[in-house]
XYZ file of N, CA and C in Angstrom:
705
model
N 94.835 106.937 126.555
C 93.502 106.782 127.110
C 92.795 105.564 126.518
N 93.281 105.075 125.385
C 92.580 103.980 124.736
C 92.658 102.691 125.533
N 93.595 102.568 126.454
C 93.730 101.330 127.201
C 92.508 101.055 128.069
N 91.707 102.086 128.369
C 90.523 101.899 129.199
C 89.325 101.430 128.382
N 89.444 101.433 127.062
C 88.341 101.040 126.200
C 88.362 99.529 126.029
N 87.198 98.905 126.184
C 87.089 97.465 125.975
C 86.639 97.204 124.540
N 87.500 96.541 123.791
C 87.193 96.243 122.397
C 86.719 94.798 122.257
N 85.859 94.538 121.275
C 85.505 93.141 121.002
C 86.671 92.419 120.334
N 86.550 91.108 120.240
C 87.560 90.332 119.522
C 87.615 90.785 118.069
N 88.822 90.806 117.524
C 89.021 91.172 116.126
C 89.206 89.908 115.298
N 88.472 89.810 114.195
C 88.630 88.714 113.248
C 89.079 89.323 111.925
N 90.306 89.028 111.543
C 90.899 89.650 110.365
C 91.234 88.582 109.330
N 90.881 88.872 108.079
C 90.966 87.917 106.985
C 92.096 88.282 106.020
N 92.751 87.282 105.435
C 93.839 87.562 104.488
C 93.318 87.887 103.094
N 94.197 88.432 102.296
C 93.884 88.682 100.904
C 93.977 87.424 100.064
N 93.628 87.547 98.800
C 93.662 86.416 97.880
C 95.095 85.922 97.708
N 95.288 84.623 97.855
C 96.614 84.061 97.713
C 97.513 84.303 98.901
N 97.008 84.981 99.926
C 97.765 85.232 101.139
C 97.275 84.284 102.228
N 97.700 84.530 103.466
C 97.296 83.630 104.545
C 97.272 84.357 105.871
N 96.839 83.631 106.902
C 96.707 84.213 108.233
C 98.053 84.565 108.857
N 99.139 83.942 108.390
C 100.465 84.261 108.919
C 100.804 85.723 108.624
N 100.518 86.148 107.400
C 100.788 87.538 107.031
C 99.870 88.495 107.782
N 98.603 88.143 107.915
C 97.674 89.010 108.645
C 98.168 89.234 110.066
N 98.606 88.169 110.711
C 99.074 88.296 112.093
C 100.357 89.120 112.164
N 101.217 89.012 111.172
C 102.447 89.805 111.182
C 102.156 91.292 111.023
N 101.049 91.621 110.369
C 100.656 93.016 110.152
C 99.924 93.590 111.361
N 98.961 92.835 111.894
C 98.063 93.377 112.912
C 98.327 92.890 114.327
N 99.121 91.835 114.490
C 99.294 91.261 115.817
C 99.800 92.251 116.844
N 100.875 92.936 116.529
C 101.459 93.887 117.474
C 100.560 95.072 117.774
N 100.051 95.780 116.746
C 99.184 96.925 117.009
C 97.951 96.589 117.823
N 97.324 95.443 117.572
C 96.126 95.091 118.334
C 96.479 94.604 119.734
N 97.605 93.909 119.882
C 98.034 93.488 121.220
C 98.272 94.691 122.111
N 98.768 95.784 121.544
C 99.015 97.000 122.325
C 97.724 97.579 122.890
N 96.602 97.271 122.255
C 95.296 97.737 122.730
C 94.575 96.678 123.560
N 95.189 95.523 123.705
C 94.548 94.442 124.442
C 93.411 93.788 123.679
N 93.453 93.845 122.345
C 92.383 93.290 121.530
C 92.712 91.844 121.171
N 91.868 90.886 121.528
C 92.093 89.502 121.091
C 92.005 89.418 119.576
N 92.945 88.715 118.956
C 93.001 88.630 117.498
C 92.763 87.197 117.044
N 91.808 87.031 116.134
C 91.506 85.743 115.526
C 91.785 85.871 114.028
N 92.608 84.972 113.496
C 92.998 85.054 112.092
C 92.701 83.717 111.408
N 91.517 83.561 110.840
C 91.173 82.296 110.183
C 92.086 82.006 108.999
N 92.437 80.743 108.839
C 93.224 80.315 107.679
C 92.323 80.263 106.452
N 92.866 80.550 105.282
C 92.041 80.504 104.075
C 91.648 79.082 103.710
N 90.434 78.954 103.186
C 90.027 77.682 102.616
C 90.567 77.552 101.215
N 90.223 76.480 100.560
C 90.772 76.211 99.240
C 89.739 76.452 98.152
N 90.208 77.007 97.044
C 89.435 77.021 95.824
C 88.311 78.016 95.744
N 87.309 77.666 94.946
C 86.270 78.617 94.580
C 85.362 78.981 95.743
N 85.362 78.200 96.817
C 84.539 78.517 97.976
C 85.219 79.414 98.983
N 86.315 80.052 98.599
C 87.104 80.887 99.505
C 86.256 81.943 100.211
N 85.496 82.719 99.453
C 84.719 83.813 100.038
C 83.628 83.290 100.950
N 82.881 82.319 100.476
C 81.780 81.779 101.281
C 82.298 81.156 102.569
N 83.462 80.526 102.497
C 84.048 79.940 103.704
C 84.389 80.988 104.741
N 84.957 82.097 104.314
C 85.298 83.163 105.257
C 84.045 83.798 105.851
N 83.043 84.036 105.029
C 81.816 84.647 105.533
C 81.119 83.725 106.530
N 81.115 82.439 106.245
C 80.527 81.485 107.183
C 81.309 81.450 108.493
N 82.625 81.599 108.410
C 83.437 81.619 109.624
C 83.150 82.863 110.452
N 82.935 83.997 109.815
C 82.549 85.200 110.554
C 81.212 84.988 111.260
N 80.270 84.359 110.587
C 78.987 84.054 111.230
C 79.192 83.165 112.457
N 80.006 82.134 112.288
C 80.241 81.189 113.390
C 80.897 81.887 114.571
N 81.880 82.726 114.295
C 82.591 83.406 115.377
C 81.704 84.445 116.057
N 80.830 85.100 115.286
C 79.890 86.042 115.897
C 78.906 85.312 116.796
N 78.496 84.111 116.400
C 77.617 83.319 117.260
C 78.318 82.985 118.574
N 79.620 82.784 118.519
C 80.376 82.406 119.715
C 80.748 83.602 120.569
N 81.202 84.680 119.927
C 81.775 85.806 120.669
C 80.843 87.007 120.782
N 79.783 87.039 120.006
C 78.935 88.218 119.984
C 79.478 89.231 118.997
N 79.438 90.497 119.354
C 79.919 91.562 118.478
C 81.388 91.359 118.134
N 81.721 91.568 116.863
C 83.091 91.405 116.392
C 83.621 92.696 115.796
N 84.919 92.899 115.945
C 85.664 93.884 115.170
C 86.211 93.116 113.972
N 85.749 93.444 112.764
C 86.108 92.650 111.591
C 86.978 93.463 110.642
N 87.706 92.754 109.811
C 88.538 93.433 108.844
C 89.454 92.467 108.136
N 90.475 93.021 107.527
C 91.417 92.197 106.799
C 92.229 93.024 105.842
N 92.909 92.319 104.958
C 93.812 92.931 103.998
C 93.334 92.605 102.593
N 93.209 93.621 101.744
C 92.840 93.455 100.350
C 91.490 92.745 100.235
N 91.433 91.571 99.602
C 90.170 90.858 99.455
C 89.561 90.520 100.811
N 90.407 90.269 101.819
C 89.892 90.029 103.165
C 89.165 91.233 103.721
N 89.669 92.436 103.440
C 88.987 93.661 103.872
C 87.637 93.796 103.188
N 87.591 93.441 101.914
C 86.342 93.551 101.171
C 85.296 92.567 101.689
N 85.717 91.350 102.008
C 84.780 90.383 102.567
C 84.285 90.827 103.939
N 85.183 91.372 104.744
C 84.777 91.855 106.067
C 83.758 92.977 105.939
N 83.980 93.874 104.996
C 83.020 94.964 104.782
C 81.692 94.418 104.272
N 81.746 93.411 103.409
C 80.521 92.763 102.939
C 79.741 92.180 104.119
N 80.454 91.544 105.032
C 79.803 90.975 106.210
C 79.249 92.075 107.106
N 79.985 93.164 107.245
C 79.525 94.279 108.071
C 78.242 94.883 107.518
N 78.153 94.992 106.200
C 76.929 95.508 105.573
C 75.740 94.623 105.910
N 75.955 93.308 105.900
C 74.862 92.354 106.114
C 74.568 92.083 107.582
N 75.460 92.516 108.481
C 75.323 92.189 109.909
C 75.528 93.426 110.786
N 74.696 94.437 110.616
C 74.918 95.680 111.373
C 74.834 95.497 112.876
N 74.085 94.522 113.350
C 73.956 94.337 114.783
C 75.066 93.533 115.411
N 75.923 92.938 114.591
C 76.981 92.088 115.125
C 78.375 92.627 114.844
N 78.463 93.712 114.105
C 79.756 94.314 113.776
C 79.991 95.537 114.650
N 81.089 95.519 115.410
C 81.408 96.635 116.280
C 82.459 97.577 115.738
N 83.038 97.243 114.594
C 84.063 98.094 114.010
C 84.682 97.409 112.810
N 85.387 98.198 111.985
C 85.965 97.693 110.747
C 87.407 98.159 110.625
N 88.286 97.214 110.301
C 89.704 97.493 110.030
C 89.999 97.019 108.613
N 90.018 97.933 107.672
C 90.137 97.580 106.256
C 91.461 98.087 105.699
N 92.385 97.167 105.454
C 93.684 97.526 104.889
C 93.723 97.172 103.405
N 94.086 98.125 102.600
C 94.285 97.930 101.156
C 93.053 97.419 100.413
N 91.869 97.997 100.635
C 90.736 97.609 99.785
C 91.070 97.929 98.333
N 90.612 97.058 97.423
C 91.086 97.158 96.039
C 90.066 97.724 95.057
N 88.774 97.638 95.381
C 87.770 98.210 94.494
C 86.463 98.392 95.244
N 85.536 99.144 94.611
C 84.168 99.315 95.096
C 83.234 98.687 94.075
N 82.162 98.084 94.542
C 81.199 97.521 93.607
C 81.818 96.413 92.768
N 81.431 96.348 91.503
C 81.967 95.320 90.601
C 83.464 95.532 90.393
N 84.174 94.418 90.251
C 85.636 94.514 90.153
C 86.084 95.150 88.848
N 85.366 94.879 87.763
C 85.672 95.509 86.486
C 87.138 95.399 86.099
N 87.740 96.550 85.823
C 89.146 96.618 85.409
C 90.056 97.038 86.557
N 89.625 96.803 87.780
C 90.464 97.152 88.929
C 91.814 96.438 88.827
N 92.908 97.128 89.118
C 94.232 96.508 88.984
C 94.368 95.189 89.739
N 93.806 95.103 90.956
C 93.943 93.873 91.737
C 93.176 92.729 91.096
N 92.017 93.013 90.511
C 91.250 91.968 89.844
C 91.968 91.478 88.601
N 92.530 92.406 87.838
C 93.293 92.012 86.652
C 94.524 91.212 87.054
N 95.202 91.635 88.116
C 96.391 90.921 88.575
C 96.046 89.513 89.028
N 94.909 89.353 89.724
C 94.497 88.029 90.181
C 94.196 87.119 89.003
N 93.558 87.659 87.971
C 93.237 86.858 86.790
C 94.495 86.450 86.045
N 95.423 87.388 85.869
C 96.693 87.078 85.198
C 97.456 86.015 85.977
N 97.459 86.140 87.312
C 98.154 85.152 88.140
C 97.492 83.791 88.025
N 96.171 83.767 88.024
C 95.457 82.496 87.865
C 95.812 81.841 86.538
N 95.879 82.628 85.474
C 96.268 82.091 84.169
C 97.688 81.529 84.220
N 98.566 82.227 84.915
C 99.948 81.782 85.031
C 100.039 80.477 85.812
N 99.259 80.370 86.898
C 99.246 79.134 87.677
C 98.711 77.982 86.831
N 97.665 78.258 86.043
C 97.106 77.214 85.182
C 98.124 76.732 84.161
N 98.949 77.645 83.662
C 99.900 77.286 82.608
C 101.191 76.692 83.153
N 101.663 77.201 84.300
C 102.997 76.823 84.778
C 103.000 76.135 86.121
N 101.845 76.002 86.763
C 101.800 75.424 88.090
C 102.205 76.442 89.142
N 102.002 76.093 90.394
C 102.310 77.034 91.478
C 103.784 77.388 91.494
N 104.656 76.407 91.393
C 106.091 76.693 91.458
C 106.552 77.523 90.273
N 106.031 77.226 89.084
C 106.396 78.024 87.924
C 105.908 79.454 88.041
N 104.688 79.621 88.562
C 104.162 80.967 88.758
C 104.979 81.728 89.799
N 105.382 81.036 90.844
C 106.203 81.670 91.873
C 107.527 82.148 91.314
N 108.142 81.346 90.475
C 109.423 81.729 89.899
C 109.293 83.020 89.105
N 108.202 83.156 88.360
C 108.012 84.372 87.571
C 107.630 85.552 88.456
N 106.793 85.301 89.460
C 106.396 86.394 90.351
C 107.580 86.908 91.153
N 108.433 86.003 91.613
C 109.583 86.401 92.431
C 110.552 87.256 91.642
N 110.636 87.026 90.340
C 111.596 87.761 89.519
C 111.309 89.259 89.497
N 110.056 89.634 89.677
C 109.710 91.055 89.633
C 109.235 91.622 90.948
N 109.496 90.919 92.058
C 108.982 91.341 93.360
C 110.115 91.608 94.340
N 109.885 92.490 95.317
C 110.861 92.640 96.399
C 111.052 91.324 97.128
N 112.202 91.153 97.752
C 112.515 89.883 98.403
C 111.470 89.507 99.453
N 111.029 90.488 100.253
C 110.077 90.173 101.316
C 108.760 89.657 100.755
N 108.320 90.260 99.631
C 107.056 89.842 99.035
C 107.199 88.462 98.396
N 108.330 88.205 97.761
C 108.558 86.882 97.179
C 108.526 85.804 98.258
N 109.071 86.096 99.422
C 109.042 85.129 100.523
C 107.616 84.880 100.996
N 106.828 85.955 101.114
C 105.438 85.791 101.542
C 104.653 84.958 100.530
N 104.836 85.262 99.253
C 104.113 84.519 98.223
C 104.533 83.053 98.207
N 105.822 82.813 98.384
C 106.308 81.439 98.360
C 105.646 80.580 99.426
N 105.485 81.123 100.614
C 104.834 80.371 101.686
C 103.338 80.212 101.419
N 102.683 81.334 101.137
C 101.221 81.317 101.064
C 100.721 80.571 99.825
N 101.326 80.803 98.673
C 100.845 80.137 97.459
C 100.978 78.629 97.574
N 102.080 78.167 98.158
C 102.247 76.712 98.304
C 101.207 76.150 99.276
N 100.817 76.920 100.256
C 99.780 76.461 101.177
C 98.432 76.345 100.464
N 98.144 77.265 99.557
C 96.904 77.172 98.781
C 96.946 75.996 97.813
N 98.123 75.719 97.278
C 98.320 74.569 96.420
C 97.388 74.548 95.227
N 96.737 73.412 95.006
C 95.888 73.251 93.831
C 94.657 74.149 93.850
N 94.311 74.692 95.007
C 93.157 75.585 95.080
C 93.468 77.022 94.741
N 94.754 77.344 94.505
C 95.140 78.744 94.304
C 94.453 79.358 93.094
N 94.484 78.662 91.966
C 93.913 79.229 90.741
C 92.435 79.555 90.920
N 91.666 78.616 91.441
C 90.227 78.850 91.600
C 89.948 79.963 92.594
N 90.730 80.034 93.662
C 90.552 81.106 94.628
C 90.819 82.468 94.028
N 91.855 82.571 93.219
C 92.167 83.839 92.559
C 91.035 84.268 91.624
N 90.504 83.319 90.883
C 89.424 83.669 89.944
C 88.146 84.059 90.694
N 87.869 83.369 91.782
C 86.676 83.699 92.562
C 86.777 85.116 93.123
N 87.953 85.472 93.625
C 88.136 86.815 94.180
C 88.050 87.882 93.099
N 88.662 87.614 91.947
C 88.680 88.606 90.873
C 87.288 88.946 90.374
N 86.364 88.000 90.476
C 85.020 88.234 89.956
C 83.992 88.651 90.983
N 84.415 88.799 92.231
C 83.436 89.087 93.292
C 83.318 90.597 93.532
N 82.107 91.075 93.573
C 81.883 92.501 93.841
C 82.206 92.825 95.291
N 82.771 93.973 95.496
C 82.941 94.534 96.837
C 81.720 95.381 97.159
N 81.532 95.751 98.420
C 80.431 96.670 98.719
C 80.550 97.950 97.888
N 79.429 98.395 97.371
C 79.404 99.656 96.647
C 79.467 100.817 97.636
N 79.792 101.995 97.124
C 79.898 103.178 97.980
C 78.602 103.393 98.754
N 77.473 103.207 98.105
C 76.191 103.403 98.784
C 76.023 102.433 99.942
N 76.522 101.206 99.801
C 76.435 100.234 100.888
C 77.376 100.609 102.025
N 78.569 101.074 101.697
C 79.509 101.492 102.743
C 78.926 102.634 103.577
N 78.127 103.472 102.967
C 77.525 104.591 103.701
C 76.570 104.119 104.785
N 76.144 102.858 104.707
C 75.259 102.326 105.729
C 75.967 101.616 106.870
N 77.301 101.532 106.818
C 78.074 100.862 107.875
C 78.466 101.922 108.903
N 77.725 101.991 109.994
C 77.845 103.125 110.906
C 78.715 102.847 112.135
N 79.658 101.927 111.999
C 80.576 101.623 113.098
C 81.899 102.345 112.859
N 82.718 102.518 113.914
C 84.048 103.094 113.692
C 84.829 102.252 112.695
N 85.492 102.921 111.765
C 86.186 102.208 110.694
C 87.528 102.853 110.409
N 88.583 102.047 110.452
C 89.903 102.496 110.040
C 90.244 101.867 108.707
N 90.649 102.696 107.752
C 91.000 102.223 106.413
C 92.460 102.572 106.158
N 93.249 101.564 105.823
C 94.671 101.776 105.589
C 95.037 101.627 104.126
N 95.888 102.521 103.633
C 96.362 102.447 102.255
C 97.862 102.599 102.185
N 98.419 102.226 101.045
C 99.844 102.427 100.764
C 99.963 103.362 99.572
N 100.667 104.448 99.763
C 100.740 105.478 98.730
C 101.415 104.992 97.457
N 102.273 103.967 97.566
C 103.055 103.506 96.418
C 102.594 102.138 95.908
N 101.350 101.754 96.175
C 100.847 100.442 95.774
C 99.959 100.583 94.539
N 100.430 100.168 93.357
C 99.614 100.313 92.153
C 98.488 99.295 92.059
N 98.591 98.182 92.797
C 97.572 97.134 92.736
C 96.391 97.461 93.639
N 96.681 98.105 94.768
C 95.633 98.536 95.694
C 95.739 100.062 95.802
N 95.180 100.787 94.853
C 95.384 102.243 94.830
C 94.919 102.913 96.120
N 95.745 103.816 96.618
C 95.368 104.550 97.826
C 94.081 105.340 97.609
N 93.796 105.708 96.375
C 92.571 106.457 96.093
C 91.334 105.636 96.448
N 91.403 104.306 96.289
C 90.270 103.454 96.666
C 90.093 103.448 98.179
N 91.194 103.318 98.904
C 91.111 103.330 100.365
C 90.561 104.659 100.869
N 90.993 105.745 100.272
C 90.478 107.059 100.695
C 88.993 107.183 100.393
N 88.559 106.609 99.259
C 87.133 106.649 98.927
C 86.317 105.844 99.939
N 86.843 104.684 100.347
C 86.172 103.916 101.397
C 86.039 104.753 102.670
N 87.120 105.391 103.073
C 87.096 106.166 104.315
C 86.102 107.321 104.230
N 85.986 107.930 103.071
C 85.008 109.025 102.910
C 83.583 108.490 102.941
N 83.368 107.316 102.364
C 82.004 106.770 102.290
C 81.514 106.271 103.639
N 82.395 105.642 104.412
C 81.996 105.113 105.718
C 81.670 106.272 106.656
N 80.495 106.297 107.264
C 80.093 107.449 108.073
C 81.076 107.795 109.185
N 81.719 106.774 109.766
C 82.691 107.022 110.834
C 84.075 106.546 110.397
N 84.345 106.658 109.117
C 85.610 106.186 108.574
C 86.725 107.203 108.704
N 87.923 106.700 108.938
C 89.139 107.513 108.935
C 90.199 106.781 108.128
N 91.096 107.554 107.531
C 92.100 106.989 106.638
C 93.495 107.134 107.235
N 94.286 106.060 107.109
C 95.687 106.096 107.512
C 96.551 105.585 106.380
N 97.729 106.139 106.227
C 98.554 105.795 105.062
C 99.984 105.452 105.451
N 100.527 104.484 104.741
C 101.932 104.130 104.843
C 102.426 103.848 103.422
N 103.458 103.014 103.282
C 103.985 102.686 101.962
C 104.402 101.229 101.925
N 104.430 100.660 100.722
C 104.935 99.303 100.583
C 106.393 99.218 101.003
N 107.127 100.275 100.740
C 108.526 100.288 101.164
C 108.625 100.147 102.677
N 107.758 100.841 103.400
C 107.758 100.728 104.867
C 107.329 99.336 105.309
N 106.332 98.770 104.628
C 105.863 97.423 104.980
C 106.969 96.399 104.740
N 107.769 96.625 103.703
C 108.882 95.735 103.447
C 109.874 95.701 104.598
N 110.029 96.832 105.273
C 110.948 96.895 106.420
C 110.271 96.427 107.699
N 108.970 96.659 107.819
C 108.239 96.378 109.052
C 106.788 96.108 108.700
N 106.371 94.843 108.754
C 105.010 94.476 108.365
C 103.964 95.252 109.161
N 104.277 95.583 110.414
C 103.291 96.245 111.265
C 103.008 97.686 110.844
N 103.783 98.220 109.904
C 103.520 99.590 109.447
C 102.101 99.711 108.902
N 101.645 98.709 108.161
C 100.287 98.738 107.618
C 99.253 98.572 108.720
N 99.526 97.680 109.664
C 98.609 97.505 110.782
C 98.479 98.764 111.618
N 99.609 99.406 111.886
C 99.564 100.640 112.690
C 98.766 101.728 111.985
N 98.986 101.897 110.686
C 98.253 102.940 109.957
C 96.754 102.691 110.016
N 96.356 101.431 109.885
C 94.935 101.091 109.896
C 94.336 101.216 111.292
N 95.051 100.713 112.288
C 94.546 100.763 113.663
C 94.500 102.200 114.175
N 95.493 103.000 113.860
C 95.466 104.405 114.295
C 94.291 105.144 113.651
N 93.998 104.831 112.398
C 92.826 105.430 111.756
C 91.557 105.003 112.475
N 91.488 103.741 112.867
C 90.332 103.248 113.629
C 90.185 103.995 114.962
N 91.286 104.205 115.650
C 91.223 104.908 116.940
C 90.740 106.340 116.741
N 91.125 106.967 115.638
C 90.634 108.332 115.371
C 89.138 108.338 115.083
N 88.618 107.185 114.645
C 87.194 107.096 114.322
C 86.319 106.880 115.544
N 86.901 106.541 116.670
C 86.093 106.242 117.864
C 85.385 107.496 118.381
């Protein structure tokens, strides 16, 4: 029955150190099945990463009107931040792998971003990639290899900017009254599923969908499907 529903354009943002290629591999198929136009902005460089994405959401809302916004990890947090500030222009939220609420503090993803930034500062992008690949599944090492090199010299500053940026607090999420799908991975220690479930509980029309990193390794769209199906349950 969902095919009869007209959805606004979706603008989905990548996580820190990631890129629009990965976002499209996750969400392209699930959203195409619903006939939803997908816009995936490329990340900017360096410390202005967050402000650049938020400005792009403003620009796209001026062009398209109401937007379905979201993203993965830090991209999900920025989309939620924009949704809090733009209640009249946000028609829905697709938040995959949110990493923290409020101040980042000791959140695993914030600590990981800081450690990675330190590694990039000490060893350069290629040196950091070599160390990251040694402890990562092959699919993730391939994603990092492409995306980190695209960020290049701006990678370190972007990681630090993301690690220090507050996400919407639970009280702010309670004011986002649009349909919201929140996706988590049960086996992801960097983006705890407990955070995603807390987001879904806080959002007035939030629903939670779950998959696993193991499943994403086999099929990137597993995360997109879990998030989009949660969104459809929220309608």
